[in-house]
PDB file of C-alpha atoms in Angstrom:
ATOM      1  CA  UNK K   1       0.819   0.737  13.431  1.00  0.00           C
ATOM      2  CA  UNK K   2       0.242  -0.820  10.996  1.00  0.00           C
ATOM      3  CA  UNK K   3       1.799   0.283   7.569  1.00  0.00           C
ATOM      4  CA  UNK K   4       4.538  -1.138   5.511  1.00  0.00           C
ATOM      5  CA  UNK K   5       5.994  -0.888   2.087  1.00  0.00           C
ATOM      6  CA  UNK K   6       3.746  -4.007  -0.101  1.00  0.00           C
ATOM      7  CA  UNK K   7       5.780  -5.417  -2.606  1.00  0.00           C
ATOM      8  CA  UNK K   8       3.262  -7.866  -4.568  1.00  0.00           C
ATOM      9  CA  UNK K   9       1.901  -6.999  -7.706  1.00  0.00           C
ATOM     10  CA  UNK K  10       1.462  -3.517  -7.459  1.00  0.00           C
ATOM     11  CA  UNK K  11      -1.819  -3.088  -9.172  1.00  0.00           C
ATOM     12  CA  UNK K  12      -0.792  -5.760 -12.158  1.00  0.00           C
ATOM     13  CA  UNK K  13      -3.676  -7.903 -11.969  1.00  0.00           C
ATOM     14  CA  UNK K  14      -3.100  -9.671 -15.076  1.00  0.00           C
ATOM     15  CA  UNK K  15       0.370 -10.697 -14.199  1.00  0.00           C
ATOM     16  CA  UNK K  16       2.202 -13.505 -16.375  1.00  0.00           C
ATOM     17  CA  UNK K  17       2.967 -15.002 -12.393  1.00  0.00           C
ATOM     18  CA  UNK K  18      -0.941 -15.227 -11.581  1.00  0.00           C
ATOM     19  CA  UNK K  19      -1.520 -17.692 -14.103  1.00  0.00           C
ATOM     20  CA  UNK K  20      -2.879 -20.017 -10.605  1.00  0.00           C
ATOM     21  CA  UNK K  21      -5.468 -17.721  -9.818  1.00  0.00           C
ATOM     22  CA  UNK K  22      -8.796 -16.842 -11.405  1.00  0.00           C
ATOM     23  CA  UNK K  23      -9.446 -13.665 -12.662  1.00  0.00           C
ATOM     24  CA  UNK K  24     -12.163 -12.845  -9.383  1.00  0.00           C
ATOM     25  CA  UNK K  25      -9.398 -14.319  -7.073  1.00  0.00           C
ATOM     26  CA  UNK K  26      -6.218 -12.033  -8.738  1.00  0.00           C
ATOM     27  CA  UNK K  27      -9.230  -8.631  -8.451  1.00  0.00           C
ATOM     28  CA  UNK K  28     -10.369  -9.849  -4.912  1.00  0.00           C
ATOM     29  CA  UNK K  29      -6.398  -9.820  -3.800  1.00  0.00           C
ATOM     30  CA  UNK K  30      -5.750  -6.449  -5.625  1.00  0.00           C
ATOM     31  CA  UNK K  31      -8.856  -4.746  -3.651  1.00  0.00           C
ATOM     32  CA  UNK K  32      -7.746  -6.070  -0.268  1.00  0.00           C
ATOM     33  CA  UNK K  33      -3.915  -4.484  -1.429  1.00  0.00           C
ATOM     34  CA  UNK K  34      -5.298  -1.318  -2.186  1.00  0.00           C
ATOM     35  CA  UNK K  35      -7.532  -0.669   1.146  1.00  0.00           C
ATOM     36  CA  UNK K  36      -4.633  -1.449   3.136  1.00  0.00           C
ATOM     37  CA  UNK K  37      -2.558   0.463   1.478  1.00  0.00           C
ATOM     38  CA  UNK K  38      -5.099   3.212   1.983  1.00  0.00           C
ATOM     39  CA  UNK K  39      -5.260   2.225   5.329  1.00  0.00           C
ATOM     40  CA  UNK K  40      -1.623   2.684   5.777  1.00  0.00           C
ATOM     41  CA  UNK K  41      -1.165   5.795   4.121  1.00  0.00           C
ATOM     42  CA  UNK K  42      -4.010   7.542   6.201  1.00  0.00           C
ATOM     43  CA  UNK K  43      -2.684   6.880   9.690  1.00  0.00           C
ATOM     44  CA  UNK K  44       0.550   8.052   8.369  1.00  0.00           C
ATOM     45  CA  UNK K  45      -1.388  11.114   7.522  1.00  0.00           C
ATOM     46  CA  UNK K  46      -2.628  11.507  10.763  1.00  0.00           C
ATOM     47  CA  UNK K  47       0.666  11.629  13.184  1.00  0.00           C
ATOM     48  CA  UNK K  48       2.137  14.932  13.257  1.00  0.00           C
ATOM     49  CA  UNK K  49       5.360  16.467  11.627  1.00  0.00           C
ATOM     50  CA  UNK K  50       7.532  15.575  15.065  1.00  0.00           C
ATOM     51  CA  UNK K  51       6.262  12.041  14.573  1.00  0.00           C
ATOM     52  CA  UNK K  52       6.663  11.966  10.822  1.00  0.00           C
ATOM     53  CA  UNK K  53      10.317  13.302  11.432  1.00  0.00           C
ATOM     54  CA  UNK K  54      10.791  10.715  13.738  1.00  0.00           C
ATOM     55  CA  UNK K  55      11.093   8.089  11.277  1.00  0.00           C
ATOM     56  CA  UNK K  56      12.429   9.635   9.105  1.00  0.00           C
ATOM     57  CA  UNK K  57      10.083  10.815   6.438  1.00  0.00           C
ATOM     58  CA  UNK K  58       8.000  14.152   5.822  1.00  0.00           C
ATOM     59  CA  UNK K  59       4.255  15.059   4.892  1.00  0.00           C
ATOM     60  CA  UNK K  60       5.574  14.581   1.255  1.00  0.00           C
ATOM     61  CA  UNK K  61       6.938  11.333   0.890  1.00  0.00           C
ATOM     62  CA  UNK K  62       4.381   9.571   2.039  1.00  0.00           C
ATOM     63  CA  UNK K  63       2.189   8.132  -0.752  1.00  0.00           C
ATOM     64  CA  UNK K  64       5.890   6.582  -1.768  1.00  0.00           C
ATOM     65  CA  UNK K  65       7.048   5.346   1.232  1.00  0.00           C
ATOM     66  CA  UNK K  66       4.086   3.464   1.759  1.00  0.00           C
ATOM     67  CA  UNK K  67       4.417   2.483  -2.088  1.00  0.00           C
ATOM     68  CA  UNK K  68       7.316   1.620  -2.868  1.00  0.00           C
ATOM     69  CA  UNK K  69       9.053   1.498   0.925  1.00  0.00           C
ATOM     70  CA  UNK K  70      11.440   3.647   2.745  1.00  0.00           C
TER      71      UNK K  70
END
């Protein structure tokens, strides 16, 4: 299973700590991050309710669990 909470820039393309990267690098990173979040959410959405319960999630919590962590 390949899901986790990703604690990085979380949508901040123009964050102060990203001065060393070009705009193109930041956009590519942001797009890759979004793809990974979508894949993780999709994987969890394909699990049964019993499997989600085993890991302490409900279907309604998937979106926030992927983006913010448990």
